[in-house]
Short mmCIF file of C-alpha atoms in Angstrom, two decimals:
data_model
loop_
_atom_site.label_atom_id
_atom_site.label_comp_id
_atom_site.label_asym_id
_atom_site.label_seq_id
_atom_site.Cartn_x
_atom_site.Cartn_y
_atom_site.Cartn_z
CA THR G 1 5.09 15.65 -39.66
CA ARG G 2 7.13 16.06 -37.07
CA THR G 3 8.71 12.46 -35.11
CA LEU G 4 10.81 12.22 -32.17
CA SER G 5 14.02 11.36 -35.26
CA THR G 6 13.34 14.79 -36.38
CA LYS G 7 13.32 16.86 -33.80
CA ARG G 8 16.10 15.19 -31.89
CA SER G 9 18.37 16.29 -35.45
CA ALA G 10 16.50 19.77 -35.44
CA ARG G 11 17.95 20.32 -31.46
CA TYR G 12 21.13 18.59 -30.93
CA THR G 13 23.33 19.65 -34.03
CA GLY G 14 27.07 18.91 -34.01
CA THR G 15 29.15 16.77 -31.48
CA PRO G 16 27.33 16.37 -28.19
CA ALA G 17 29.60 17.72 -25.58
CA TYR G 18 29.39 15.61 -22.89
CA ARG G 19 31.17 15.22 -20.12
CA PRO G 20 32.48 12.60 -17.43
CA ILE G 21 30.53 11.88 -14.71
CA ALA G 22 33.60 13.73 -12.14
CA ASP G 23 32.47 17.05 -13.79
CA TYR G 24 29.37 16.73 -11.51
CA THR G 25 29.10 16.67 -7.44
CA LEU G 26 26.92 16.08 -4.94
CA ALA G 27 25.99 19.28 -3.28
CA PRO G 28 25.66 19.43 0.73
CA VAL G 29 22.32 17.81 2.14
CA LYS G 30 19.82 20.49 3.07
CA TYR G 31 16.62 19.15 4.59
CA ILE G 32 13.58 20.86 5.31
CA ASP G 33 13.23 22.62 2.02
CA ALA G 34 16.09 20.66 0.14
CA SER G 35 17.42 17.67 -0.41
CA PRO G 36 21.44 15.99 -2.74
CA VAL G 37 20.30 16.88 -6.03
CA LEU G 38 23.48 17.26 -8.95
CA THR G 39 25.13 20.71 -9.36
CA LYS G 40 27.42 20.75 -12.32
CA SER G 41 30.83 22.98 -12.01
CA SER G 42 30.01 25.66 -14.36
CA THR G 43 27.34 28.53 -14.59
CA HIS G 44 23.94 26.84 -16.42
CA THR G 45 22.24 29.27 -18.85
CA SER G 46 18.40 29.03 -18.33
CA THR G 47 16.24 27.73 -21.09
CA GLY G 48 12.79 29.43 -19.81
CA SER G 49 11.54 26.24 -18.72
CA GLY G 50 11.86 24.04 -16.15
CA PRO G 51 10.49 21.83 -13.29
CA VAL G 52 8.25 23.26 -10.41
CA VAL G 53 5.83 21.66 -7.49
CA PHE G 54 2.66 23.25 -5.73
CA GLY G 55 -0.40 22.24 -4.82
CA GLN G 56 -1.72 22.85 -1.24
CA ASN G 57 0.68 19.81 -0.11
CA SER G 58 3.39 20.15 -2.67
CA ASP G 59 2.07 17.48 -4.06
CA LEU G 60 1.96 18.42 -7.38
CA SER G 61 4.03 18.29 -10.03
CA GLY G 62 4.52 19.94 -13.28
CA TRP G 63 6.72 22.23 -15.70
CA LEU G 64 5.78 25.77 -15.88
CA HIS G 65 7.02 27.23 -19.24
CA ARG G 66 8.00 30.94 -20.02
CA PRO G 67 8.00 33.96 -22.86
CA ALA G 68 11.22 35.51 -23.90
CA ALA G 69 8.48 37.88 -23.09
CA ALA G 70 6.05 39.65 -20.93
CA ALA G 71 3.28 40.18 -23.76
CA ASN G 72 0.56 40.59 -21.08
CA LYS G 73 -1.90 37.44 -23.11
CA PRO G 74 -3.55 34.86 -20.51
CA SER G 75 -1.53 31.61 -19.10
CA ILE G 76 -2.36 28.47 -20.56
CA VAL G 77 -3.13 25.69 -18.39
CA ILE G 78 -2.70 22.43 -20.39
CA CYS G 79 -5.04 19.62 -18.75
CA ASN G 80 -3.64 16.01 -19.41
CA PRO G 81 -5.00 13.67 -20.57
CA VAL G 82 -5.45 10.08 -18.46
CA GLY G 83 -3.83 6.50 -18.43
CA PHE G 84 -2.07 5.60 -21.16
CA GLU G 85 -3.10 8.71 -23.57
CA PHE G 86 -1.05 10.85 -21.11
CA VAL G 87 2.40 8.71 -21.72
CA ARG G 88 1.56 8.06 -25.73
CA ALA G 89 0.64 12.53 -26.19
CA PHE G 90 2.89 13.95 -23.99
CA ARG G 91 5.58 14.56 -26.24
CA SER G 92 3.06 16.42 -28.83
CA LEU G 93 1.70 18.48 -25.62
CA ARG G 94 5.34 19.46 -24.16
CA THR G 95 5.90 20.61 -28.36
CA LEU G 96 2.43 22.63 -28.33
CA ALA G 97 3.33 24.18 -24.64
CA GLU G 98 6.80 25.01 -26.07
CA ASP G 99 4.97 26.88 -29.24
CA LEU G 100 2.74 28.28 -27.37
CA ALA G 101 5.65 29.72 -24.77
CA ALA G 102 7.06 31.39 -27.68
CA ALA G 103 3.73 33.50 -28.98
CA GLY G 104 3.76 34.72 -25.78
CA HIS G 105 2.05 32.60 -22.95
CA VAL G 106 3.74 31.77 -19.82
CA VAL G 107 2.32 27.91 -20.05
CA LEU G 108 1.98 24.96 -17.71
CA ARG G 109 1.99 21.50 -18.04
CA PHE G 110 1.14 19.28 -14.70
CA ASP G 111 0.40 16.26 -13.52
CA TYR G 112 -3.04 15.24 -11.88
CA ARG G 113 -2.65 13.55 -8.30
CA THR G 114 -2.01 10.01 -8.57
CA THR G 115 -0.59 10.88 -12.05
CA GLY G 116 3.03 10.88 -13.69
CA ASP G 117 5.22 12.75 -11.00
CA SER G 118 2.54 14.32 -8.62
CA ALA G 119 1.66 12.04 -5.41
CA SER G 120 -0.94 9.42 -4.50
CA SER G 121 -1.54 6.17 -5.76
CA GLU G 122 -3.83 4.92 -8.46
CA LEU G 123 -5.36 3.04 -5.52
CA ASP G 124 -6.75 5.82 -4.17
CA ASP G 125 -10.49 6.44 -3.63
CA GLU G 126 -12.09 9.77 -4.87
CA ARG G 127 -9.57 9.67 -8.17
CA VAL G 128 -12.56 12.04 -10.16
CA ALA G 129 -12.20 14.11 -6.79
CA ALA G 130 -8.08 14.68 -6.69
CA LEU G 131 -8.28 15.32 -10.35
CA LEU G 132 -11.04 17.81 -10.32
CA ALA G 133 -9.08 19.65 -7.58
CA SER G 134 -5.77 19.30 -8.92
CA THR G 135 -6.47 21.22 -11.94
CA ARG G 136 -7.90 23.96 -9.63
CA GLU G 137 -4.90 24.40 -7.26
CA ALA G 138 -3.20 24.62 -11.58
CA ILE G 139 -5.52 27.71 -12.49
CA GLU G 140 -4.79 29.47 -8.52
CA PHE G 141 -0.46 28.20 -9.19
CA VAL G 142 -0.42 30.10 -12.41
CA ALA G 143 -2.45 32.82 -11.88
CA ASP G 144 -0.03 33.76 -9.01
CA VAL G 145 3.42 32.92 -10.53
CA ALA G 146 2.49 34.63 -13.28
CA GLY G 147 0.53 38.10 -11.59
CA ASN G 148 -1.66 37.17 -14.37
CA GLU G 149 -5.40 36.37 -13.31
CA ARG G 150 -6.37 35.84 -16.91
CA VAL G 151 -6.22 32.20 -17.37
CA ALA G 152 -7.01 29.97 -20.20
CA LEU G 153 -7.90 25.66 -20.18
CA LEU G 154 -6.65 23.35 -22.56
CA GLY G 155 -7.47 19.57 -21.95
CA LEU G 156 -6.99 16.55 -24.21
CA ARG G 157 -9.66 13.25 -24.37
CA LEU G 158 -10.33 13.19 -20.87
CA GLY G 159 -8.15 16.22 -19.93
CA ALA G 160 -10.45 18.34 -21.50
CA THR G 161 -13.54 16.34 -19.73
CA LEU G 162 -12.00 17.88 -16.74
CA ALA G 163 -11.15 21.68 -18.28
CA SER G 164 -14.65 22.11 -19.07
CA LYS G 165 -15.76 20.97 -15.85
CA VAL G 166 -13.58 23.32 -13.68
CA ALA G 167 -14.97 26.17 -15.80
CA GLU G 168 -17.71 25.54 -14.43
CA THR G 169 -16.67 27.12 -11.04
CA VAL G 170 -13.59 28.95 -12.47
CA ALA G 171 -13.81 31.82 -14.78
CA VAL G 172 -11.29 30.91 -17.63
CA GLU G 173 -11.10 33.37 -20.62
CA GLN G 174 -10.43 30.62 -23.13
CA LEU G 175 -11.34 26.97 -23.36
CA VAL G 176 -9.86 24.40 -25.45
CA LEU G 177 -10.97 21.08 -25.99
CA TRP G 178 -9.36 18.37 -28.09
CA ALA G 179 -10.79 15.75 -29.19
CA PRO G 180 -13.02 15.60 -25.90
CA CYS G 181 -14.38 12.27 -23.92
CA ASP G 182 -18.53 13.51 -24.43
CA SER G 183 -18.78 12.61 -20.87
CA GLY G 184 -16.81 10.41 -17.79
CA ALA G 185 -19.47 7.62 -18.63
CA ILE G 186 -18.25 7.54 -22.38
CA TYR G 187 -14.50 7.41 -21.78
CA LEU G 188 -15.06 4.65 -18.87
CA ARG G 189 -16.43 2.39 -21.79
CA GLU G 190 -13.70 3.58 -23.93
CA GLN G 191 -11.18 2.19 -21.72
CA GLN G 192 -13.90 -0.95 -20.42
CA ILE G 193 -13.40 -2.21 -24.55
CA MET G 194 -9.99 -1.89 -24.82
CA ALA G 195 -9.45 -3.42 -21.10
CA ALA G 196 -11.76 -7.12 -23.16
CA ALA G 197 -9.76 -6.88 -26.10
CA GLN G 198 -6.24 -7.12 -23.67
CA LYS G 199 -8.07 -9.80 -21.88
CA LYS G 200 -7.49 -11.85 -25.33
CA LYS G 201 -3.64 -11.36 -25.70
CA LEU G 202 -2.83 -11.12 -22.40
CA SER G 203 -2.75 -13.98 -19.88
CA ASP G 204 -3.18 -12.24 -16.94
CA SER G 205 -3.52 -8.11 -16.21
CA SER G 206 -1.53 -5.99 -13.42
CA ALA G 207 -4.88 -5.15 -11.65
CA HIS G 208 -4.78 -9.02 -10.94
CA ALA G 209 -1.10 -9.34 -10.09
CA LEU G 210 -1.95 -6.36 -7.80
CA GLY G 211 -4.71 -8.55 -5.69
CA VAL G 212 -7.71 -5.98 -6.89
CA ASP G 213 -10.22 -5.35 -9.07
CA GLY G 214 -10.44 -3.13 -12.20
CA VAL G 215 -9.94 -1.66 -15.35
CA ASP G 216 -6.70 -2.68 -17.13
CA ALA G 217 -6.48 -0.23 -20.15
CA GLY G 218 -3.41 -0.03 -21.40
CA GLY G 219 -1.83 -1.10 -18.06
CA PHE G 220 -3.13 1.47 -16.46
CA LEU G 221 -5.89 0.76 -14.13
CA ILE G 222 -8.97 2.21 -13.33
CA THR G 223 -11.07 0.70 -10.02
CA PRO G 224 -14.01 0.08 -9.33
CA SER G 225 -14.13 3.17 -6.60
CA MET G 226 -13.32 5.48 -9.97
CA GLN G 227 -15.50 3.39 -12.27
CA ALA G 228 -18.29 4.44 -9.68
CA ASP G 229 -17.32 8.69 -9.51
CA LEU G 230 -16.64 8.94 -13.66
CA PRO G 231 -20.10 8.83 -14.69
CA GLY G 232 -20.57 11.96 -12.43
CA LEU G 233 -18.06 13.29 -15.09
CA ALA G 234 -21.06 15.29 -17.61
CA PRO G 235 -20.58 18.94 -18.11
CA GLY G 236 -23.39 21.18 -16.83
CA THR G 237 -25.55 23.07 -19.13
CA ASP G 238 -25.84 26.92 -17.57
CA ARG G 239 -23.28 29.71 -19.38
CA LEU G 240 -19.71 28.95 -18.58
CA PRO G 241 -19.21 31.98 -15.19
CA GLY G 242 -15.68 33.43 -17.16
CA ASN G 243 -17.61 33.65 -20.87
CA PRO G 244 -15.11 32.15 -22.75
CA ASP G 245 -13.72 31.72 -26.07
CA ILE G 246 -14.75 28.08 -26.65
CA LEU G 247 -12.44 25.50 -29.38
CA LEU G 248 -13.51 22.56 -30.28
CA LEU G 249 -10.78 20.55 -31.72
CA ASN G 250 -11.77 17.01 -32.97
CA ARG G 251 -10.57 14.78 -34.80
CA ASP G 252 -10.67 14.24 -38.58
CA ASP G 253 -11.45 10.78 -38.88
CA ILE G 254 -14.74 10.45 -36.32
CA ARG G 255 -17.46 12.94 -36.15
CA VAL G 256 -17.86 15.36 -33.06
CA PRO G 257 -19.94 13.59 -30.44
CA PRO G 258 -23.88 13.42 -30.59
CA GLY G 259 -24.90 16.67 -29.20
CA LEU G 260 -21.56 18.34 -27.49
CA ALA G 261 -21.37 20.70 -30.09
CA GLU G 262 -24.73 22.22 -29.88
CA HIS G 263 -23.87 21.30 -26.29
CA MET G 264 -21.75 23.82 -25.66
CA ALA G 265 -22.36 26.47 -27.87
CA SER G 266 -24.12 28.07 -25.89
CA ARG G 267 -21.98 27.90 -23.39
CA GLY G 268 -19.25 30.71 -23.73
CA SER G 269 -18.88 34.16 -25.63
CA THR G 270 -18.08 32.24 -29.10
CA PHE G 271 -17.52 28.74 -30.36
CA GLU G 272 -15.84 27.04 -33.01
CA VAL G 273 -15.38 23.47 -34.28
CA VAL G 274 -12.37 22.70 -36.04
CA ALA G 275 -11.64 19.05 -37.08
CA SER G 276 -7.90 18.41 -37.82
CA PRO G 277 -6.01 15.63 -38.84
CA GLY G 278 -2.46 13.31 -36.89
CA PHE G 279 -5.11 12.01 -33.77
CA LYS G 280 -4.48 8.79 -34.24
CA ASP G 281 -0.87 8.70 -35.12
CA MET G 282 -0.24 10.66 -31.97
CA MET G 283 -1.58 8.17 -29.94
CA GLN G 284 0.00 5.62 -30.81
CA PRO G 285 2.84 4.14 -28.80
CA PRO G 286 5.39 7.05 -27.94
CA GLN G 287 8.39 5.25 -30.03
CA LEU G 288 5.98 5.64 -33.34
CA ALA G 289 4.11 8.87 -32.29
CA THR G 290 4.28 11.79 -34.47
CA VAL G 291 3.54 14.95 -33.30
CA PRO G 292 -0.02 16.54 -34.86
CA ASP G 293 1.57 19.81 -36.75
CA ASP G 294 -1.30 20.98 -38.79
CA ALA G 295 -3.49 20.78 -35.28
CA ILE G 296 -0.61 22.35 -32.68
CA ARG G 297 -0.58 25.18 -35.23
CA ARG G 298 -4.41 25.47 -35.47
CA ILE G 299 -4.41 25.86 -31.84
CA VAL G 300 -1.67 28.47 -31.73
CA ALA G 301 -3.13 30.18 -34.36
CA TRP G 302 -6.52 30.16 -31.83
CA PHE G 303 -4.87 31.92 -29.22
CA GLU G 304 -3.57 34.73 -31.43
CA THR G 305 -7.03 35.93 -32.50
CA HIS G 306 -9.19 34.98 -29.20
CA ALA G 307 -6.58 36.08 -26.10
CA LEU G 308 -5.64 38.90 -27.48
CA SER G 309 -3.03 41.02 -25.05
CA ASP G 310 -3.92 43.29 -21.79
CA GLY G 311 -2.04 46.32 -23.38
CA ASP G 312 -3.69 48.39 -19.73
CA ARG G 313 -1.87 46.09 -17.42
CA THR G 314 1.65 44.86 -16.43
CA HIS G 315 2.27 41.72 -15.42
CA VAL G 316 5.22 40.14 -13.63
CA LEU G 317 7.46 37.15 -16.06
CA PRO G 318 8.07 34.75 -13.78
CA GLY G 319 11.19 34.47 -12.41
CA PRO G 320 13.50 31.38 -13.78
CA ALA G 321 11.31 28.17 -13.87
CA GLY G 322 14.79 25.76 -13.61
CA GLU G 323 14.49 26.74 -9.61
CA LEU G 324 14.63 23.04 -7.75
CA ARG G 325 11.93 22.38 -5.65
CA THR G 326 10.35 19.45 -3.03
CA LEU G 327 7.94 17.24 -3.79
CA LYS G 328 6.02 15.78 -0.50
CA LEU G 329 4.78 12.08 -1.37
CA GLY G 330 3.79 11.13 2.56
CA HIS G 331 5.45 8.43 4.94
CA GLY G 332 8.29 10.13 4.97
CA ILE G 333 9.26 10.26 1.36
CA GLU G 334 9.95 13.20 -1.09
CA GLU G 335 10.92 13.72 -4.68
CA ARG G 336 13.29 16.68 -5.72
CA ALA G 337 13.38 17.09 -9.64
CA LEU G 338 16.80 18.52 -10.86
CA GLN G 339 18.56 19.81 -14.11
CA PHE G 340 21.94 19.54 -16.02
CA GLY G 341 23.85 18.72 -18.38
CA PRO G 342 25.08 20.28 -21.53
CA GLU G 343 22.54 22.99 -21.55
CA GLU G 344 20.62 21.40 -19.25
CA ARG G 345 19.19 19.26 -21.95
CA LEU G 346 19.05 16.25 -19.37
CA PHE G 347 16.19 15.83 -16.70
CA GLY G 348 15.92 13.49 -13.75
CA ILE G 349 13.74 13.19 -10.40
CA ILE G 350 15.63 12.29 -6.92
CA THR G 351 13.36 10.00 -4.33
CA ARG G 352 14.81 9.59 -1.20
CA GLU G 353 13.76 9.69 2.66
CA ALA G 354 12.59 13.31 3.57
CA ARG G 355 15.16 13.28 6.39
CA PRO G 356 17.94 10.35 5.84
CA ALA G 357 19.72 8.72 8.42
CA GLY G 358 24.03 10.08 7.59
CA ALA G 359 25.18 9.79 4.45
CA THR G 360 24.44 8.40 1.14
CA LYS G 361 26.08 4.75 0.61
CA THR G 362 23.53 3.73 -2.00
CA ALA G 363 22.40 5.10 -5.14
CA VAL G 364 20.29 3.10 -7.96
CA ILE G 365 19.44 5.12 -11.70
CA LEU G 366 16.51 4.04 -13.39
CA LEU G 367 17.13 5.18 -17.18
CA CYS G 368 13.84 5.71 -18.81
CA GLY G 369 13.90 3.77 -22.54
CA GLY G 370 13.98 5.73 -25.88
CA ALA G 371 10.76 7.88 -25.67
CA THR G 372 8.93 6.02 -23.75
CA HIS G 373 7.35 8.82 -20.54
CA ARG G 374 9.82 9.02 -17.33
CA ILE G 375 7.57 7.47 -15.31
CA SER G 376 8.01 4.28 -17.88
CA ALA G 377 4.93 1.93 -18.77
CA ASN G 378 2.04 1.63 -16.19
CA ARG G 379 3.74 4.34 -14.12
CA MET G 380 6.36 1.69 -12.73
CA TYR G 381 9.58 3.45 -12.31
CA VAL G 382 7.32 5.89 -9.57
CA THR G 383 6.35 2.88 -7.95
CA LEU G 384 9.55 1.18 -8.14
CA CYS G 385 11.43 4.62 -6.55
CA LEU G 386 9.09 4.90 -3.61
CA LEU G 387 9.38 0.88 -3.22
CA TYR G 388 12.97 1.16 -3.18
CA THR G 389 13.39 4.57 -0.68
CA SER G 390 10.41 3.39 1.63
CA PRO G 391 11.55 3.95 5.51
CA SER G 392 9.35 0.87 5.85
CA PRO G 393 11.58 -2.42 6.80
CA ARG G 394 12.40 -4.90 4.51
CA ASP G 395 15.28 -7.10 3.31
CA PHE G 396 16.56 -4.69 0.86
CA LYS G 397 16.67 -0.39 0.74
CA TYR G 398 18.30 1.92 -1.25
CA ASP G 399 18.86 5.78 -0.19
CA LEU G 400 19.01 7.12 -3.13
CA VAL G 401 16.85 6.60 -6.35
CA CYS G 402 17.31 9.00 -9.44
CA ARG G 403 14.84 8.27 -12.88
CA LEU G 404 16.18 10.20 -15.73
CA LEU G 405 15.01 10.99 -19.71
CA LEU G 406 16.37 13.66 -21.70
CA GLU G 407 13.63 16.38 -21.34
#
């Protein structure tokens, strides 16, 4: 089983060639489609993957993984779990995306609106609708950037529930449901049980601290509005329009949700149920989580069997994905992703006013701790970045804030 430490030792051999800060300069300010970014003095070698921004309002953040060569295989959109499960499964899903790209697929990992690095807040109404709309826009984006209408969906936990729901209106070739929630109502019940257990250990909750009602599960808030909408997130009964091949990859320590296998078996071209170990270890706190190699091998092998190359078509291999893009957050704030450092192994997100008045004077760097996702616990760093750079009057304000993580 791969852990964070073993992956690091496999990739970082020898003495790291760290450069002094003087090797980096602040690029000139360009407004509208650009903001100041750190650029290295020498030319970087493309890593084949990198940050992207997409969506109708340029408010969705993602990471595009490119294969070494065009293989004319379906592109794959990975639908994250939601809440604390997203933070804990982050490295495993990144590893899965890399292995799928190595097998010849263009792969997109992305953050739904109200989650991760994407725009909007957990306090917004109609969050379930935002999750579904984000997934549809991710499909449109990857189909366009890859020049390939053949798209597959792969979802983990609530991400699997979202993927199956979106597949009712968008034709996909393959659908992988990894430890899916039977429905949004079941997911909500699980989070309520976790929140109730936490209250026995915590004297207060983030929901109470914010002055709002809701379920605080693992530090991630489910508002009353989202609680009302989740029960509507239930799979239908009709055959899916794309007639996809379907894989249900279940945990090996619990049975398949009642009726789910029988229900999904009639919705696609082929249907397969596989049990795989490692889910429980993957969902440990980030510093303890391990990558479920067996599950990842099974998923990649399944795609190799079902997602055959279309030899009669010539698709365009996406250009370098490391191109920097601007994420529009609203309220006069924008963010920009950047890769830098030795072999572009360092990754950060700069937050600042869209049109700052004058030169940058004060900057703050937020360093992510260890294996924790760059949004930090409870999406705290995203909130702080917006708070620190907001043009609204307050006693303090910083011109530029950057959250950094070894991607």
